[in-house]
PDB file of C-alpha atoms in Angstrom:
ATOM      1  CA  MET A 201      -2.956 -10.081 -17.120  1.00  0.00           C
ATOM      2  CA  SER A 202      -2.604  -6.526 -18.389  1.00  0.00           C
ATOM      3  CA  VAL A 203       0.371  -4.424 -17.326  1.00  0.00           C
ATOM      4  CA  LYS A 204      -0.367  -1.686 -14.801  1.00  0.00           C
ATOM      5  CA  HIS A 205       0.977   1.812 -15.433  1.00  0.00           C
ATOM      6  CA  VAL A 206       1.967   4.562 -12.985  1.00  0.00           C
ATOM      7  CA  LEU A 207       2.532   8.180 -13.983  1.00  0.00           C
ATOM      8  CA  PHE A 208       5.258   9.927 -11.964  1.00  0.00           C
ATOM      9  CA  VAL A 209       4.741  13.721 -11.967  1.00  0.00           C
ATOM     10  CA  LEU A 210       7.934  15.588 -11.139  1.00  0.00           C
ATOM     11  CA  THR A 211       8.905  19.154 -10.333  1.00  0.00           C
ATOM     12  CA  ASN A 212      10.726  21.488 -12.715  1.00  0.00           C
ATOM     13  CA  THR A 213      11.922  23.834  -9.922  1.00  0.00           C
ATOM     14  CA  PRO A 214      15.734  23.929  -9.549  1.00  0.00           C
ATOM     15  CA  GLU A 215      16.008  26.315  -6.585  1.00  0.00           C
ATOM     16  CA  ILE A 216      13.937  27.610  -3.694  1.00  0.00           C
ATOM     17  CA  GLY A 217      13.930  30.324  -1.050  1.00  0.00           C
ATOM     18  CA  PRO A 218      15.711  33.605  -0.406  1.00  0.00           C
ATOM     19  CA  GLN A 219      19.124  31.911  -0.433  1.00  0.00           C
ATOM     20  CA  HIS A 220      18.406  30.246  -3.790  1.00  0.00           C
ATOM     21  CA  ARG A 221      18.873  26.783  -2.328  1.00  0.00           C
ATOM     22  CA  PRO A 222      19.413  24.213  -5.114  1.00  0.00           C
ATOM     23  CA  THR A 223      16.615  21.673  -5.186  1.00  0.00           C
ATOM     24  CA  GLY A 224      14.378  19.541  -7.389  1.00  0.00           C
ATOM     25  CA  TYR A 225      12.823  16.131  -6.785  1.00  0.00           C
ATOM     26  CA  PHE A 226      14.382  14.143  -3.932  1.00  0.00           C
ATOM     27  CA  PHE A 227      16.320  11.340  -5.567  1.00  0.00           C
ATOM     28  CA  ALA A 228      15.427   8.535  -3.151  1.00  0.00           C
ATOM     29  CA  GLU A 229      11.724   9.310  -3.546  1.00  0.00           C
ATOM     30  CA  VAL A 230      11.945   8.361  -7.199  1.00  0.00           C
ATOM     31  CA  ALA A 231      14.588   5.622  -7.029  1.00  0.00           C
ATOM     32  CA  HIS A 232      12.987   3.526  -4.293  1.00  0.00           C
ATOM     33  CA  PRO A 233       9.440   3.588  -5.696  1.00  0.00           C
ATOM     34  CA  TYR A 234      10.857   2.853  -9.145  1.00  0.00           C
ATOM     35  CA  GLU A 235      12.589  -0.262  -7.815  1.00  0.00           C
ATOM     36  CA  VAL A 236       9.389  -1.492  -6.130  1.00  0.00           C
ATOM     37  CA  PHE A 237       7.188  -0.882  -9.174  1.00  0.00           C
ATOM     38  CA  ASP A 238       9.737  -2.301 -11.608  1.00  0.00           C
ATOM     39  CA  GLN A 239      10.173  -5.514  -9.626  1.00  0.00           C
ATOM     40  CA  ALA A 240       6.379  -5.880  -9.565  1.00  0.00           C
ATOM     41  CA  GLY A 241       6.211  -5.594 -13.353  1.00  0.00           C
ATOM     42  CA  ILE A 242       4.493  -2.198 -13.262  1.00  0.00           C
ATOM     43  CA  ALA A 243       5.381   0.258 -16.019  1.00  0.00           C
ATOM     44  CA  ILE A 244       6.361   3.839 -15.178  1.00  0.00           C
ATOM     45  CA  GLU A 245       6.150   6.956 -17.306  1.00  0.00           C
ATOM     46  CA  TYR A 246       7.229  10.473 -16.405  1.00  0.00           C
ATOM     47  CA  ALA A 247       5.697  13.924 -16.747  1.00  0.00           C
ATOM     48  CA  SER A 248       6.363  17.383 -15.342  1.00  0.00           C
ATOM     49  CA  PRO A 249       4.614  20.737 -15.721  1.00  0.00           C
ATOM     50  CA  LEU A 250       7.136  21.952 -18.299  1.00  0.00           C
ATOM     51  CA  GLY A 251       8.436  18.634 -19.615  1.00  0.00           C
ATOM     52  CA  GLY A 252      12.119  17.865 -20.090  1.00  0.00           C
ATOM     53  CA  THR A 253      14.727  16.986 -17.474  1.00  0.00           C
ATOM     54  CA  PRO A 254      13.544  17.427 -13.873  1.00  0.00           C
ATOM     55  CA  PRO A 255      16.180  18.859 -11.495  1.00  0.00           C
ATOM     56  CA  GLU A 256      17.290  16.541  -8.704  1.00  0.00           C
ATOM     57  CA  ASP A 257      18.350  16.833  -5.087  1.00  0.00           C
ATOM     58  CA  GLY A 258      19.711  14.596  -2.367  1.00  0.00           C
ATOM     59  CA  TYR A 259      21.429  11.876  -4.394  1.00  0.00           C
ATOM     60  CA  ASP A 260      23.212   9.359  -2.149  1.00  0.00           C
ATOM     61  CA  GLY A 261      25.558   7.119  -4.107  1.00  0.00           C
ATOM     62  CA  SER A 262      26.123   4.888  -1.062  1.00  0.00           C
ATOM     63  CA  ASP A 263      22.525   3.683  -1.415  1.00  0.00           C
ATOM     64  CA  PRO A 264      22.618   0.814  -3.942  1.00  0.00           C
ATOM     65  CA  VAL A 265      19.026   1.488  -5.012  1.00  0.00           C
ATOM     66  CA  GLN A 266      19.844   5.097  -5.862  1.00  0.00           C
ATOM     67  CA  ALA A 267      23.097   4.091  -7.568  1.00  0.00           C
ATOM     68  CA  ALA A 268      21.235   1.549  -9.701  1.00  0.00           C
ATOM     69  CA  PHE A 269      18.645   4.128 -10.715  1.00  0.00           C
ATOM     70  CA  ARG A 270      21.400   6.616 -11.582  1.00  0.00           C
ATOM     71  CA  ASP A 271      22.773   4.091 -14.105  1.00  0.00           C
ATOM     72  CA  SER A 272      19.401   2.947 -15.468  1.00  0.00           C
ATOM     73  CA  ALA A 273      17.587   3.491 -18.723  1.00  0.00           C
ATOM     74  CA  ALA A 274      14.703   4.702 -16.554  1.00  0.00           C
ATOM     75  CA  ILE A 275      16.484   7.874 -15.488  1.00  0.00           C
ATOM     76  CA  ARG A 276      17.307   8.598 -19.129  1.00  0.00           C
ATOM     77  CA  ARG A 277      13.619   8.281 -19.966  1.00  0.00           C
ATOM     78  CA  MET A 278      12.802  10.563 -17.055  1.00  0.00           C
ATOM     79  CA  GLY A 279      15.164  13.127 -18.562  1.00  0.00           C
ATOM     80  CA  ARG A 280      12.679  13.397 -21.415  1.00  0.00           C
ATOM     81  CA  SER A 281       9.613  13.757 -19.217  1.00  0.00           C
ATOM     82  CA  ARG A 282       6.444  14.655 -21.093  1.00  0.00           C
ATOM     83  CA  LYS A 283       4.703  17.974 -20.572  1.00  0.00           C
ATOM     84  CA  LEU A 284       1.872  17.279 -18.153  1.00  0.00           C
ATOM     85  CA  SER A 285      -0.728  19.093 -20.263  1.00  0.00           C
ATOM     86  CA  GLU A 286       0.013  16.666 -23.106  1.00  0.00           C
ATOM     87  CA  VAL A 287      -0.622  13.573 -20.961  1.00  0.00           C
ATOM     88  CA  ASP A 288      -4.007  11.992 -20.238  1.00  0.00           C
ATOM     89  CA  VAL A 289      -3.924  10.677 -16.696  1.00  0.00           C
ATOM     90  CA  LEU A 290      -6.745   8.279 -17.582  1.00  0.00           C
ATOM     91  CA  ASP A 291      -4.172   6.221 -19.499  1.00  0.00           C
ATOM     92  CA  TYR A 292      -2.680   5.213 -16.133  1.00  0.00           C
ATOM     93  CA  ASP A 293      -3.747   3.192 -13.118  1.00  0.00           C
ATOM     94  CA  ALA A 294      -2.136   5.550 -10.627  1.00  0.00           C
ATOM     95  CA  VAL A 295      -0.537   8.981 -10.465  1.00  0.00           C
ATOM     96  CA  PHE A 296       2.368   9.541  -8.072  1.00  0.00           C
ATOM     97  CA  PHE A 297       3.980  12.782  -6.894  1.00  0.00           C
ATOM     98  CA  PRO A 298       7.495  12.385  -5.450  1.00  0.00           C
ATOM     99  CA  GLY A 299       8.717  14.996  -3.002  1.00  0.00           C
ATOM    100  CA  GLY A 300      11.735  17.218  -2.699  1.00  0.00           C
ATOM    101  CA  LEU A 301      11.518  20.941  -2.086  1.00  0.00           C
ATOM    102  CA  GLY A 302      10.834  21.725  -5.740  1.00  0.00           C
ATOM    103  CA  PRO A 303       7.163  20.678  -5.595  1.00  0.00           C
ATOM    104  CA  MET A 304       6.527  23.391  -2.998  1.00  0.00           C
ATOM    105  CA  MET A 305       7.049  25.944  -5.773  1.00  0.00           C
ATOM    106  CA  ASP A 306       5.396  24.504  -8.891  1.00  0.00           C
ATOM    107  CA  ILE A 307       3.450  21.324  -8.060  1.00  0.00           C
ATOM    108  CA  ALA A 308       1.760  23.158  -5.166  1.00  0.00           C
ATOM    109  CA  VAL A 309       0.193  25.809  -7.390  1.00  0.00           C
ATOM    110  CA  ASP A 310       0.205  24.569 -11.000  1.00  0.00           C
ATOM    111  CA  PRO A 311      -3.378  24.570 -12.406  1.00  0.00           C
ATOM    112  CA  GLU A 312      -2.644  21.590 -14.659  1.00  0.00           C
ATOM    113  CA  VAL A 313      -1.498  19.563 -11.657  1.00  0.00           C
ATOM    114  CA  LYS A 314      -4.799  20.334  -9.913  1.00  0.00           C
ATOM    115  CA  ARG A 315      -6.771  19.334 -13.009  1.00  0.00           C
ATOM    116  CA  VAL A 316      -4.841  16.072 -13.310  1.00  0.00           C
ATOM    117  CA  VAL A 317      -5.348  15.173  -9.644  1.00  0.00           C
ATOM    118  CA  ALA A 318      -9.103  15.843  -9.819  1.00  0.00           C
ATOM    119  CA  ARG A 319      -9.450  13.957 -13.104  1.00  0.00           C
ATOM    120  CA  ALA A 320      -7.554  10.937 -11.771  1.00  0.00           C
ATOM    121  CA  TRP A 321      -9.534  10.901  -8.532  1.00  0.00           C
ATOM    122  CA  GLU A 322     -12.925  11.137 -10.195  1.00  0.00           C
ATOM    123  CA  ALA A 323     -11.974   8.372 -12.635  1.00  0.00           C
ATOM    124  CA  GLY A 324     -11.277   5.979  -9.767  1.00  0.00           C
ATOM    125  CA  LYS A 325      -7.491   5.997 -10.054  1.00  0.00           C
ATOM    126  CA  ILE A 326      -4.993   5.667  -7.220  1.00  0.00           C
ATOM    127  CA  VAL A 327      -3.649   9.099  -6.288  1.00  0.00           C
ATOM    128  CA  ALA A 328      -0.393   9.049  -4.329  1.00  0.00           C
ATOM    129  CA  ALA A 329       2.346  11.342  -3.043  1.00  0.00           C
ATOM    130  CA  VAL A 330       5.275  11.287  -0.629  1.00  0.00           C
ATOM    131  CA  CYS A 331       7.038  13.853   1.563  1.00  0.00           C
ATOM    132  CA  HIS A 332       6.472  17.302  -0.037  1.00  0.00           C
ATOM    133  CA  GLY A 333       4.590  15.662  -2.926  1.00  0.00           C
ATOM    134  CA  PRO A 334       1.168  16.037  -1.249  1.00  0.00           C
ATOM    135  CA  ALA A 335       1.470  19.734  -2.102  1.00  0.00           C
ATOM    136  CA  ALA A 336      -0.122  18.520  -5.349  1.00  0.00           C
ATOM    137  CA  PHE A 337      -3.416  18.069  -3.501  1.00  0.00           C
ATOM    138  CA  LEU A 338      -3.687  21.635  -2.210  1.00  0.00           C
ATOM    139  CA  GLY A 339      -6.501  23.552  -3.838  1.00  0.00           C
ATOM    140  CA  VAL A 340      -7.932  20.542  -5.687  1.00  0.00           C
ATOM    141  CA  THR A 341     -11.695  20.964  -6.062  1.00  0.00           C
ATOM    142  CA  LEU A 342     -13.838  18.117  -7.359  1.00  0.00           C
ATOM    143  CA  SER A 343     -16.696  18.499  -9.813  1.00  0.00           C
ATOM    144  CA  ASP A 344     -19.273  18.574  -7.008  1.00  0.00           C
ATOM    145  CA  GLY A 345     -17.526  21.599  -5.520  1.00  0.00           C
ATOM    146  CA  THR A 346     -15.944  19.805  -2.564  1.00  0.00           C
ATOM    147  CA  ARG A 347     -12.254  19.934  -1.715  1.00  0.00           C
ATOM    148  CA  LEU A 348     -10.401  16.681  -2.257  1.00  0.00           C
ATOM    149  CA  LEU A 349      -8.669  17.004   1.104  1.00  0.00           C
ATOM    150  CA  LYS A 350     -11.768  17.657   3.229  1.00  0.00           C
ATOM    151  CA  ASN A 351     -11.803  15.015   6.000  1.00  0.00           C
ATOM    152  CA  ARG A 352      -9.270  12.848   4.124  1.00  0.00           C
ATOM    153  CA  LYS A 353      -6.685  11.070   6.240  1.00  0.00           C
ATOM    154  CA  LEU A 354      -3.144  11.637   4.968  1.00  0.00           C
ATOM    155  CA  THR A 355       0.438  12.431   5.860  1.00  0.00           C
ATOM    156  CA  SER A 356       3.308  14.489   4.449  1.00  0.00           C
ATOM    157  CA  PHE A 357       6.619  15.969   5.522  1.00  0.00           C
ATOM    158  CA  SER A 358       5.822  17.242   9.005  1.00  0.00           C
ATOM    159  CA  ASN A 359       6.364  20.623  10.612  1.00  0.00           C
ATOM    160  CA  ALA A 360       8.823  18.965  12.988  1.00  0.00           C
ATOM    161  CA  GLU A 361      10.822  17.585  10.072  1.00  0.00           C
ATOM    162  CA  GLU A 362      10.755  20.898   8.203  1.00  0.00           C
ATOM    163  CA  ALA A 363      12.042  22.726  11.282  1.00  0.00           C
ATOM    164  CA  GLY A 364      15.278  20.779  11.015  1.00  0.00           C
ATOM    165  CA  TYR A 365      15.522  20.824   7.242  1.00  0.00           C
ATOM    166  CA  ALA A 366      14.237  23.735   5.151  1.00  0.00           C
ATOM    167  CA  GLN A 367      11.882  25.934   7.149  1.00  0.00           C
ATOM    168  CA  ALA A 368      13.791  29.066   6.077  1.00  0.00           C
ATOM    169  CA  ASP A 369      13.478  28.100   2.405  1.00  0.00           C
ATOM    170  CA  VAL A 370       9.904  26.882   1.904  1.00  0.00           C
ATOM    171  CA  PRO A 371       7.100  29.375   1.143  1.00  0.00           C
ATOM    172  CA  PHE A 372       4.749  27.668   3.625  1.00  0.00           C
ATOM    173  CA  LEU A 373       4.585  24.669   5.956  1.00  0.00           C
ATOM    174  CA  LEU A 374       2.967  21.781   4.139  1.00  0.00           C
ATOM    175  CA  GLU A 375       1.463  20.167   7.223  1.00  0.00           C
ATOM    176  CA  ASP A 376      -0.250  23.436   8.143  1.00  0.00           C
ATOM    177  CA  ALA A 377      -1.554  23.948   4.592  1.00  0.00           C
ATOM    178  CA  LEU A 378      -3.003  20.440   4.433  1.00  0.00           C
ATOM    179  CA  ARG A 379      -4.712  20.873   7.798  1.00  0.00           C
ATOM    180  CA  ALA A 380      -6.093  24.256   6.691  1.00  0.00           C
ATOM    181  CA  GLU A 381      -7.912  22.536   3.805  1.00  0.00           C
ATOM    182  CA  GLY A 382      -9.590  20.127   6.192  1.00  0.00           C
ATOM    183  CA  ALA A 383      -7.270  17.133   5.909  1.00  0.00           C
ATOM    184  CA  ASP A 384      -7.065  14.699   8.818  1.00  0.00           C
ATOM    185  CA  TYR A 385      -3.279  14.902   9.093  1.00  0.00           C
ATOM    186  CA  VAL A 386      -1.345  12.140  10.884  1.00  0.00           C
ATOM    187  CA  GLU A 387       2.374  11.708  11.466  1.00  0.00           C
ATOM    188  CA  THR A 388       5.003   9.591  13.159  1.00  0.00           C
ATOM    189  CA  ALA A 389       8.389  10.469  14.663  1.00  0.00           C
ATOM    190  CA  VAL A 390      10.698  12.540  12.476  1.00  0.00           C
ATOM    191  CA  TRP A 391      12.365  10.699   9.591  1.00  0.00           C
ATOM    192  CA  GLN A 392      10.619   7.414  10.412  1.00  0.00           C
ATOM    193  CA  PRO A 393       8.562   5.640   7.717  1.00  0.00           C
ATOM    194  CA  LYS A 394       4.835   6.324   7.728  1.00  0.00           C
ATOM    195  CA  VAL A 395       2.275   5.393   5.076  1.00  0.00           C
ATOM    196  CA  VAL A 396      -1.373   6.467   5.270  1.00  0.00           C
ATOM    197  CA  ILE A 397      -4.098   5.028   3.041  1.00  0.00           C
ATOM    198  CA  ASP A 398      -7.556   6.545   2.804  1.00  0.00           C
ATOM    199  CA  GLY A 399      -9.449   4.773   0.048  1.00  0.00           C
ATOM    200  CA  ARG A 400      -7.527   5.547  -3.142  1.00  0.00           C
ATOM    201  CA  LEU A 401      -5.468   8.313  -1.524  1.00  0.00           C
ATOM    202  CA  PHE A 402      -2.003   6.997  -0.655  1.00  0.00           C
ATOM    203  CA  THR A 403       0.549   9.195   1.136  1.00  0.00           C
ATOM    204  CA  GLY A 404       3.981   8.804   2.742  1.00  0.00           C
ATOM    205  CA  GLN A 405       5.535  11.141   5.290  1.00  0.00           C
ATOM    206  CA  ASN A 406       9.194  11.427   4.276  1.00  0.00           C
ATOM    207  CA  PRO A 407      11.988   9.850   2.175  1.00  0.00           C
ATOM    208  CA  ALA A 408      11.997   6.701   4.308  1.00  0.00           C
ATOM    209  CA  SER A 409       8.319   6.235   3.416  1.00  0.00           C
ATOM    210  CA  ALA A 410       8.789   6.246  -0.373  1.00  0.00           C
ATOM    211  CA  GLY A 411       9.520   2.540  -0.814  1.00  0.00           C
ATOM    212  CA  PRO A 412       6.840   1.379   1.643  1.00  0.00           C
ATOM    213  CA  LEU A 413       4.331   3.677  -0.067  1.00  0.00           C
ATOM    214  CA  ALA A 414       5.073   2.063  -3.426  1.00  0.00           C
ATOM    215  CA  GLU A 415       4.703  -1.381  -1.847  1.00  0.00           C
ATOM    216  CA  ALA A 416       1.250  -0.397  -0.569  1.00  0.00           C
ATOM    217  CA  ILE A 417       0.257   0.776  -4.053  1.00  0.00           C
ATOM    218  CA  VAL A 418       1.454  -2.512  -5.575  1.00  0.00           C
ATOM    219  CA  GLU A 419      -0.659  -4.444  -3.082  1.00  0.00           C
ATOM    220  CA  ALA A 420      -3.697  -2.342  -3.933  1.00  0.00           C
ATOM    221  CA  MET A 421      -3.145  -2.905  -7.641  1.00  0.00           C
ATOM    222  CA  LYS A 422      -2.975  -6.667  -7.122  1.00  0.00           C
ATOM    223  CA  GLY A 423      -6.489  -6.517  -5.716  1.00  0.00           C
ATOM    224  CA  GLU A 424      -7.937  -4.662  -8.703  1.00  0.00           C
TER     225      GLU A 424
END
């Protein structure tokens, strides 16, 4: 059986908003999926728009999964993330966008991110994101001229969650932006896990959804 590979695409944005709030990727949204994929024997590689060490946010050392990732060889590899333009997403079985506030600045608008998402989708790959990560899907147009998000069922960090977290810092509300592009947006109660699967589009609502989202991707890969 051949080894499956997942490409994590991370933000390079270290701060956001008028108060210059420190940010980056949200630590749990990398650590928990990493644990799930690693235990399933799935290989992970890392890229970011600029390459190099992605900034982090929200580390919780009381979480043993996060503490283990902090001390792992995997986080050292992530510190040398490849420049996204130098990566061919077709070398992977899935592409995954973790959240954090950082993606709202670069992942949301980066042309290379949009090209990678469209290329992965049209090649039949699994395309996945959690929390603010679905910002990667905004503005993605497929080769037939249709928007990727049109009539697609998905979730992301909700307006209700943002209201209690970073509404003063983010440049837009992700839920509203996804709906505006025609997505069929669904959500659950704030901070509760929620995973939505629409064909090969896999999304999770918030940090609590990151591990369950990875588990759903593993199950899908087992069926391939």
